[in-house]
mmCIF file of C-alpha atoms in Angstrom:
data_model
loop_
_atom_site.group_PDB
_atom_site.id
_atom_site.type_symbol
_atom_site.label_atom_id
_atom_site.label_comp_id
_atom_site.label_asym_id
_atom_site.label_seq_id
_atom_site.Cartn_x
_atom_site.Cartn_y
_atom_site.Cartn_z
ATOM 1 C CA MET A 1 0.005 -0.042 0.083
ATOM 2 C CA SER A 2 2.722 2.457 0.918
ATOM 3 C CA ASP A 3 4.382 1.853 -2.561
ATOM 4 C CA THR A 4 1.040 3.000 -4.160
ATOM 5 C CA LEU A 5 0.850 6.086 -2.137
ATOM 6 C CA GLU A 6 4.521 6.917 -2.822
ATOM 7 C CA LYS A 7 3.768 6.599 -6.573
ATOM 8 C CA LEU A 8 0.653 8.809 -6.241
ATOM 9 C CA ALA A 9 2.680 11.422 -4.336
ATOM 10 C CA ARG A 10 5.297 11.378 -7.249
ATOM 11 C CA VAL A 11 2.636 11.763 -9.782
ATOM 12 C CA LEU A 12 0.981 14.599 -7.981
ATOM 13 C CA GLU A 13 4.293 16.460 -7.548
ATOM 14 C CA GLU A 14 5.058 16.129 -11.193
ATOM 15 C CA ARG A 15 1.662 17.364 -12.222
ATOM 16 C CA LYS A 16 1.735 20.250 -9.810
ATOM 17 C CA GLN A 17 4.709 21.723 -11.868
ATOM 18 C CA ALA A 18 2.725 21.295 -15.185
ATOM 19 C CA ASP A 19 0.874 24.046 -17.046
ATOM 20 C CA PRO A 20 -2.437 24.685 -15.409
ATOM 21 C CA ASP A 21 -4.038 24.991 -18.914
ATOM 22 C CA SER A 22 -2.888 21.515 -19.899
ATOM 23 C CA SER A 23 -3.157 19.626 -16.524
ATOM 24 C CA TYR A 24 -6.323 19.117 -14.513
ATOM 25 C CA VAL A 25 -4.299 18.362 -11.440
ATOM 26 C CA ALA A 26 -1.985 21.481 -11.927
ATOM 27 C CA GLY A 27 -5.246 23.548 -12.511
ATOM 28 C CA LEU A 28 -6.571 22.413 -9.082
ATOM 29 C CA TYR A 29 -3.310 23.325 -7.506
ATOM 30 C CA HIS A 30 -3.402 26.669 -9.130
ATOM 31 C CA LYS A 31 -7.034 27.397 -7.914
ATOM 32 C CA GLY A 32 -5.915 26.537 -4.309
ATOM 33 C CA LEU A 33 -6.757 24.292 -1.480
ATOM 34 C CA ASP A 34 -10.476 24.849 -1.601
ATOM 35 C CA ALA A 35 -10.639 23.514 -5.171
ATOM 36 C CA ILE A 36 -8.636 20.582 -4.298
ATOM 37 C CA LEU A 37 -10.675 19.797 -1.104
ATOM 38 C CA GLN A 38 -13.908 20.122 -3.178
ATOM 39 C CA LYS A 39 -12.757 17.562 -5.756
ATOM 40 C CA VAL A 40 -11.460 15.230 -3.003
ATOM 41 C CA GLY A 41 -14.908 15.480 -1.380
ATOM 42 C CA GLU A 42 -16.851 14.763 -4.668
ATOM 43 C CA GLU A 43 -14.645 11.715 -5.278
ATOM 44 C CA ALA A 44 -15.292 10.474 -1.692
ATOM 45 C CA VAL A 45 -19.051 10.819 -2.124
ATOM 46 C CA GLU A 46 -18.880 8.814 -5.405
ATOM 47 C CA THR A 47 -16.810 6.017 -3.695
ATOM 48 C CA ILE A 48 -19.129 5.777 -0.933
ATOM 49 C CA LEU A 49 -22.126 5.533 -3.217
ATOM 50 C CA ALA A 50 -20.363 2.960 -5.381
ATOM 51 C CA ALA A 51 -19.417 0.898 -2.341
ATOM 52 C CA LYS A 52 -23.229 1.029 -1.229
ATOM 53 C CA GLY A 53 -24.372 -0.718 -4.394
ATOM 54 C CA PRO A 54 -26.991 -0.018 -6.967
ATOM 55 C CA ILE A 55 -28.897 3.179 -6.484
ATOM 56 C CA ASP A 56 -32.633 2.659 -5.688
ATOM 57 C CA THR A 57 -34.627 4.659 -8.214
ATOM 58 C CA ARG A 58 -38.069 3.890 -6.808
ATOM 59 C CA PRO A 59 -40.022 6.657 -5.443
ATOM 60 C CA ALA A 60 -39.757 6.837 -1.521
ATOM 61 C CA CYS A 61 -43.514 6.251 -1.142
ATOM 62 C CA LEU A 62 -43.190 2.689 -2.647
ATOM 63 C CA PRO A 63 -42.302 -0.174 -0.370
ATOM 64 C CA ALA A 64 -39.011 -2.027 -0.787
ATOM 65 C CA ALA A 65 -39.111 -5.149 -2.887
#
């Protein structure tokens, strides 16, 4: 696991130095910590929902199957 995190850290450092117009990550760094934290939060929500399983699309008033 630590090897994966070390690789991720290296990639992020490389992309931090890139042109913000050509790198999404560099653009987030350029926008500042709030933009980075917002993106991390969005990804966290998506991860939690994916781990939960399929989304129940029935109206709340209908009983569960």
